Amino acid sequence: MVDEGTRRIHTYLNLSKPTQPPVSVLIRVRNEEHALRRLLECLRLQKLDRAFEVVVIDNESDDGSAAVARTMGTRVYTFPRSLFGYGRAINFGVKLCRGDLIVLLSAHSWPQGDNWLSRMVNHIEECNVAAAYCRQLADGKVCQQEKARFKIFAKQNYTLDKEALLERCNAGEDVYKVCCFSNSAAIVRREVALRFPFRDLPFSEDRAFVLDCVMAGHSIAYLATASIAYQQPATFRNFYRIGWACNISKQLIRELGSEAMGTDLHKSELGRKVVRLLCKPLEITGRTLEALLRDSSQLGRAARYATVSGAMSLGCIVGELTWHRYRKTTCCDSSVLLIAEEA
């Protein structure tokens, strides 16, 4: 629906006809029916001065996620679980999108305010960058470990180009940290995403994309004035996987950076890291008991802290010891993605 007074779009379009909208919103989902419904409602409220489509890549959900997406007017495609990878799913979705600008969103990322989309679109155009990502805020109360995720998002805008990347890495900064980016809420030019497909990493394929993109001469921007509320499922399995995948991907990105820059960017700290991680259970136990002694009513919060910390620590140890098995990871083969079908 278009308000004739302001000429602004107040809902997204279901473009079943072969039209080409200027902007596509690409959402990845697996068994997140309620989160997806909330996200699509947020998108309905967005005010943008041009048309945009919504494309949903469903990873064989069995909870009704695909049905919700279809009911709310999006184009839905099924991506087989047997082929799933974060990079693979995005690469597949990029080819299905019709817009020149593609907004990437996780189903559990919810735009804050009705001008979020317009800010993202305007920023990538005004800064003339290849891609941009925005600030993420916790959705509701989270434990200390979950808060750490949101500390990486700066309060000021910035742009990363090749000169800045090389300067910071040569000064000793970790290339993994310098290449900060998040596909949970970002915008990328379609031509760039096709030229630099996301690598098939277990985690942080977005940071590898930044490395590939910036080393080729493009720039990446961060927009602090646009934000989304973000929430991870608080399960032992989920946080174990985060710790495991994060440590593997850190090493892989350092290796990719070393190859791209012709210098060794690896951090020689395996022994110290493993010892520190093995001591983590003692810290977890101590902090849990301390919280309970202060206030016995905090049992639930203490249990959550222990679960999250224990899961992430165990995952980090396994990832640190096994990352070499994933060396020489390359971009996924796009030809195998042709079996994915429209739902």
Coordinates of C-alpha atoms in Angstrom, one line a residue:
M1 CA 0.0 0.0 0.0
V2 CA 1.3 3.4 -0.9
D3 CA 0.4 6.6 1.0
E4 CA -0.2 9.2 -1.8
G5 CA 0.8 12.0 0.5
T6 CA 4.3 10.7 1.3
R7 CA 4.8 8.3 -1.6
R8 CA 6.3 5.8 0.8
I9 CA 5.8 2.0 0.7
H10 CA 4.1 0.8 3.9
T11 CA 4.3 -2.9 3.1
Y12 CA 6.5 -5.2 1.1
L13 CA 5.5 -6.5 -2.3
N14 CA 4.9 -10.1 -3.3
L15 CA 6.3 -9.8 -6.8
S16 CA 5.3 -13.1 -8.5
K17 CA 5.5 -11.4 -11.9
P18 CA 9.0 -11.1 -13.5
T19 CA 9.4 -7.5 -12.3
Q20 CA 12.7 -6.2 -11.0
P21 CA 12.4 -4.3 -7.6
P22 CA 15.3 -2.1 -6.6
V23 CA 15.7 -3.9 -3.2
S24 CA 15.4 -7.5 -2.1
V25 CA 15.2 -8.7 1.5
L26 CA 16.7 -12.2 1.9
I27 CA 15.7 -14.2 5.0
R28 CA 17.1 -17.5 6.2
V29 CA 15.0 -19.7 8.5
R30 CA 14.8 -23.1 10.0
N31 CA 12.0 -23.9 12.5
E32 CA 11.5 -20.3 13.6
E33 CA 7.9 -19.8 12.9
H34 CA 7.2 -17.2 15.7
A35 CA 10.5 -15.3 15.1
L36 CA 9.8 -15.2 11.4
R37 CA 6.3 -13.9 11.8
R38 CA 7.6 -11.1 14.1
L39 CA 10.3 -10.2 11.5
L40 CA 7.8 -10.1 8.6
E41 CA 5.5 -7.8 10.7
C42 CA 8.5 -5.5 11.3
L43 CA 9.1 -5.4 7.5
R44 CA 5.5 -4.5 6.8
L45 CA 6.0 -1.4 8.9
Q46 CA 9.1 -0.2 7.0
K47 CA 8.9 3.1 5.1
L48 CA 10.9 3.0 1.9
D49 CA 10.7 5.3 -1.1
R50 CA 10.9 2.3 -3.5
A51 CA 9.5 -1.2 -3.9
F52 CA 11.1 -4.2 -2.2
E53 CA 10.5 -7.9 -2.3
V54 CA 11.0 -10.5 0.4
V55 CA 12.6 -13.9 -0.4
V56 CA 12.7 -16.6 2.3
I57 CA 15.1 -19.5 2.2
D58 CA 13.6 -22.3 4.3
N59 CA 15.9 -25.0 5.5
E60 CA 13.3 -27.7 5.5
S61 CA 11.4 -26.4 8.5
D62 CA 8.8 -28.7 10.0
D63 CA 7.1 -26.1 12.3
G64 CA 5.1 -24.1 9.8
S65 CA 7.8 -21.4 9.0
A66 CA 7.3 -21.8 5.2
A67 CA 3.6 -21.6 5.5
V68 CA 3.8 -18.4 7.5
A69 CA 6.1 -16.9 4.9
R70 CA 3.8 -17.8 2.0
T71 CA 0.8 -16.5 3.9
M72 CA 2.5 -13.1 4.4
G73 CA 3.3 -12.7 0.8
T74 CA 6.9 -13.7 0.3
R75 CA 8.6 -15.9 -2.2
V76 CA 9.7 -19.1 -0.4
Y77 CA 12.3 -21.6 -1.5
T78 CA 13.4 -24.8 0.2
F79 CA 17.1 -25.5 0.8
P80 CA 17.9 -29.1 1.7
R81 CA 19.3 -29.7 5.2
S82 CA 21.8 -32.2 3.7
L83 CA 23.4 -29.3 1.8
F84 CA 23.1 -26.6 4.4
G85 CA 25.8 -24.1 5.1
Y86 CA 25.4 -20.5 6.0
G87 CA 27.4 -19.4 3.0
R88 CA 25.7 -21.8 0.7
A89 CA 22.2 -20.7 1.7
I90 CA 23.1 -17.0 1.2
N91 CA 24.7 -17.7 -2.2
F92 CA 21.7 -19.6 -3.3
G93 CA 19.3 -16.9 -2.2
V94 CA 21.4 -14.1 -3.8
K95 CA 20.8 -15.8 -7.2
L96 CA 17.0 -15.8 -6.6
C97 CA 16.8 -12.2 -5.6
R98 CA 15.8 -9.6 -8.2
G99 CA 17.0 -6.4 -6.5
D100 CA 20.3 -4.7 -7.2
L101 CA 20.6 -4.2 -3.4
I102 CA 20.1 -7.3 -1.1
V103 CA 19.3 -7.0 2.6
L104 CA 20.4 -10.0 4.6
L105 CA 18.5 -11.0 7.7
S106 CA 18.3 -13.9 10.1
A107 CA 14.8 -14.8 11.2
H108 CA 15.6 -13.9 14.7
S109 CA 16.8 -10.4 13.8
W110 CA 14.1 -7.7 14.2
P111 CA 14.5 -4.2 12.8
Q112 CA 14.1 -1.4 15.3
G113 CA 11.9 1.5 14.0
D114 CA 10.1 1.9 10.7
N115 CA 13.1 3.6 9.1
W116 CA 15.6 0.8 9.5
L117 CA 15.4 -0.4 5.9
S118 CA 15.6 3.1 4.5
R119 CA 18.7 3.9 6.6
M120 CA 20.4 0.7 5.4
V121 CA 19.6 1.4 1.7
N122 CA 20.5 5.1 1.9
H123 CA 23.8 4.4 3.7
I124 CA 25.1 1.9 1.2
E125 CA 24.2 4.3 -1.7
E126 CA 25.5 7.5 -0.1
C127 CA 28.8 5.9 1.1
N128 CA 29.3 4.1 -2.2
V129 CA 30.4 0.9 -0.5
A130 CA 30.1 -2.8 -1.5
A131 CA 28.2 -3.8 1.7
A132 CA 27.2 -2.5 5.1
Y133 CA 26.0 -3.9 8.4
C134 CA 24.2 -2.4 11.4
R135 CA 24.3 -2.4 15.1
Q136 CA 22.7 -5.3 17.1
L137 CA 21.1 -5.0 20.5
A138 CA 20.0 -7.7 22.9
D139 CA 16.3 -8.5 22.7
G140 CA 15.3 -8.6 26.4
K141 CA 17.5 -9.8 29.3
V142 CA 20.6 -11.9 28.5
C143 CA 23.3 -13.4 30.6
Q144 CA 26.9 -12.1 30.7
Q145 CA 28.2 -14.4 28.0
E146 CA 25.5 -13.3 25.6
K147 CA 26.2 -9.6 26.3
A148 CA 29.7 -10.1 25.0
R149 CA 28.3 -10.6 21.5
F150 CA 26.9 -7.1 21.4
K151 CA 30.0 -5.4 22.6
I152 CA 31.6 -5.8 19.2
F153 CA 29.1 -3.3 17.7
A154 CA 30.6 0.2 17.8
K155 CA 28.6 3.3 18.7
Q156 CA 30.0 5.3 15.7
N157 CA 29.8 4.7 12.0
Y158 CA 33.0 3.7 10.2
T159 CA 34.2 2.4 6.8
L160 CA 36.8 -0.3 6.2
D161 CA 38.9 -0.2 3.0
K162 CA 42.1 -2.1 2.0
E163 CA 44.4 0.5 3.3
A164 CA 42.8 0.5 6.8
L165 CA 42.7 -3.3 6.8
L166 CA 46.4 -3.7 6.1
E167 CA 47.4 -0.9 8.5
R168 CA 45.4 -2.4 11.4
C169 CA 46.7 -6.0 10.7
N170 CA 50.3 -4.8 10.4
A171 CA 49.9 -3.0 13.7
G172 CA 49.1 -6.3 15.3
E173 CA 45.3 -6.4 15.4
D174 CA 43.6 -9.7 14.8
V175 CA 42.3 -10.0 11.2
Y176 CA 39.3 -11.8 12.5
K177 CA 38.4 -8.7 14.6
V178 CA 39.2 -6.2 11.9
C179 CA 36.9 -7.9 9.4
C180 CA 33.9 -7.6 11.7
F181 CA 30.6 -8.0 9.8
S182 CA 27.3 -9.8 10.4
N183 CA 24.9 -11.4 7.9
S184 CA 22.2 -11.4 10.6
A185 CA 21.5 -7.8 9.5
A186 CA 23.4 -6.4 6.5
I187 CA 23.0 -5.1 3.0
V188 CA 25.1 -6.0 0.0
R189 CA 25.2 -5.1 -3.7
R190 CA 24.1 -8.1 -5.7
E191 CA 26.9 -7.8 -8.2
V192 CA 29.4 -7.9 -5.4
A193 CA 27.8 -10.9 -3.7
L194 CA 27.9 -12.7 -7.1
R195 CA 31.5 -11.8 -7.6
F196 CA 32.6 -12.8 -4.1
P197 CA 30.4 -15.7 -3.0
F198 CA 30.3 -16.4 0.7
R199 CA 32.7 -19.2 1.7
D200 CA 31.4 -22.5 3.0
L201 CA 32.7 -21.9 6.6
P202 CA 31.0 -23.4 9.7
F203 CA 30.8 -19.8 11.1
S204 CA 31.9 -16.3 10.2
E205 CA 31.4 -16.6 6.5
D206 CA 30.5 -12.9 6.7
R207 CA 34.0 -12.0 7.9
A208 CA 35.6 -14.0 5.2
F209 CA 33.5 -12.1 2.7
V210 CA 34.8 -8.8 4.1
L211 CA 38.4 -10.1 3.7
D212 CA 37.8 -11.2 0.1
C213 CA 35.9 -8.0 -0.8
V214 CA 38.2 -5.4 0.8
M215 CA 41.4 -7.1 -0.4
A216 CA 40.0 -6.8 -3.9
G217 CA 39.6 -3.0 -3.5
H218 CA 36.1 -2.6 -2.2
S219 CA 35.0 -0.9 1.0
I220 CA 32.6 -2.1 3.8
A221 CA 30.6 0.3 6.1
Y222 CA 29.1 0.0 9.6
L223 CA 26.0 1.9 10.4
A224 CA 25.5 2.5 14.2
T225 CA 22.3 4.6 13.7
A226 CA 20.4 1.6 12.4
S227 CA 19.8 -1.4 14.7
I228 CA 18.1 -4.7 15.1
A229 CA 17.1 -6.6 18.2
Y230 CA 18.7 -10.1 18.1
Q231 CA 18.2 -13.2 20.1
Q232 CA 19.9 -16.6 20.0
P233 CA 18.1 -19.8 21.2
A234 CA 19.5 -20.3 24.7
T235 CA 20.3 -24.0 24.5
F236 CA 23.4 -26.0 25.5
R237 CA 23.7 -27.3 21.9
N238 CA 23.4 -23.9 20.3
F239 CA 26.1 -22.3 22.5
Y240 CA 28.4 -25.3 22.2
R241 CA 28.2 -24.9 18.4
I242 CA 28.9 -21.2 18.6
G243 CA 32.1 -21.8 20.6
W244 CA 33.2 -24.6 18.4
A245 CA 32.4 -22.9 15.1
C246 CA 33.8 -19.5 16.2
N247 CA 37.2 -20.9 17.1
I248 CA 37.4 -22.9 13.9
S249 CA 36.5 -19.9 11.8
K250 CA 38.9 -17.6 13.6
Q251 CA 41.8 -19.8 12.6
L252 CA 40.5 -20.3 9.0
I253 CA 40.1 -16.5 8.5
R254 CA 43.6 -15.9 9.9
E255 CA 44.8 -18.4 7.3
L256 CA 42.9 -16.8 4.5
G257 CA 44.2 -13.4 5.6
S258 CA 47.8 -14.7 5.7
E259 CA 47.5 -15.9 2.1
A260 CA 45.9 -12.7 0.9
M261 CA 48.4 -10.4 2.6
G262 CA 51.5 -12.6 2.2
T263 CA 52.3 -12.6 6.0
D264 CA 51.6 -14.9 8.9
L265 CA 48.6 -13.7 10.8
H266 CA 48.2 -16.8 13.0
K267 CA 48.2 -16.3 16.8
S268 CA 50.6 -18.8 18.5
E269 CA 48.7 -19.3 21.7
L270 CA 47.2 -22.8 21.5
G271 CA 48.7 -24.0 24.8
R272 CA 47.7 -20.9 26.8
K273 CA 44.2 -21.0 25.3
V274 CA 43.5 -24.6 26.1
V275 CA 44.8 -24.1 29.7
R276 CA 42.6 -21.1 30.1
L277 CA 39.5 -22.9 28.7
L278 CA 40.2 -26.0 30.9
C279 CA 40.2 -23.7 33.9
K280 CA 36.9 -22.2 32.8
P281 CA 34.7 -24.7 34.7
L282 CA 36.2 -23.5 38.0
E283 CA 35.4 -19.9 37.1
I284 CA 31.8 -20.9 36.2
T285 CA 31.3 -22.9 39.4
G286 CA 32.7 -20.0 41.5
R287 CA 30.5 -17.3 39.9
T288 CA 27.4 -19.5 40.1
L289 CA 27.9 -20.1 43.8
E290 CA 28.7 -16.4 44.4
A291 CA 25.4 -15.4 42.7
L292 CA 23.4 -17.9 44.7
L293 CA 25.0 -16.8 48.0
R294 CA 24.1 -13.2 47.2
D295 CA 20.5 -14.0 46.2
S296 CA 19.1 -17.5 46.3
S297 CA 16.2 -16.4 44.0
Q298 CA 18.8 -16.0 41.2
L299 CA 18.9 -19.8 40.7
G300 CA 17.5 -19.6 37.2
R301 CA 19.9 -16.9 36.1
A302 CA 22.8 -18.8 37.7
A303 CA 21.8 -22.0 35.9
R304 CA 21.6 -20.1 32.6
Y305 CA 25.1 -18.7 33.1
A306 CA 26.5 -22.1 33.9
T307 CA 24.9 -23.7 30.9
V308 CA 25.9 -21.0 28.4
S309 CA 29.5 -20.7 29.7
G310 CA 30.0 -24.4 30.0
A311 CA 28.7 -25.0 26.5
M312 CA 30.8 -22.3 24.9
S313 CA 33.9 -23.3 26.7
L314 CA 33.6 -26.9 25.7
G315 CA 32.9 -25.9 22.1
C316 CA 35.9 -23.6 22.1
I317 CA 38.2 -26.4 23.3
V318 CA 37.0 -28.8 20.6
G319 CA 37.2 -26.1 17.9
E320 CA 40.7 -25.1 19.0
L321 CA 42.0 -28.6 18.8
T322 CA 40.3 -29.6 15.5
W323 CA 40.2 -26.5 13.3
H324 CA 43.1 -27.8 11.1
R325 CA 40.7 -30.4 9.6
Y326 CA 38.9 -27.5 7.9
R327 CA 41.9 -25.9 6.3
K328 CA 41.9 -24.7 2.7
T329 CA 38.1 -24.1 2.8
T330 CA 37.0 -22.6 -0.5
C331 CA 33.8 -21.1 -1.9
C332 CA 31.0 -23.6 -2.2
D333 CA 30.2 -25.2 -5.5
S334 CA 27.2 -23.3 -6.7
S335 CA 26.2 -26.1 -9.2
V336 CA 25.1 -28.4 -6.3
L337 CA 22.6 -25.8 -5.2
L338 CA 20.4 -26.3 -8.3
I339 CA 18.4 -29.0 -6.5
A340 CA 16.8 -26.5 -4.1
E341 CA 13.2 -25.9 -5.1
E342 CA 10.5 -23.3 -4.7
A343 CA 8.2 -24.3 -1.8

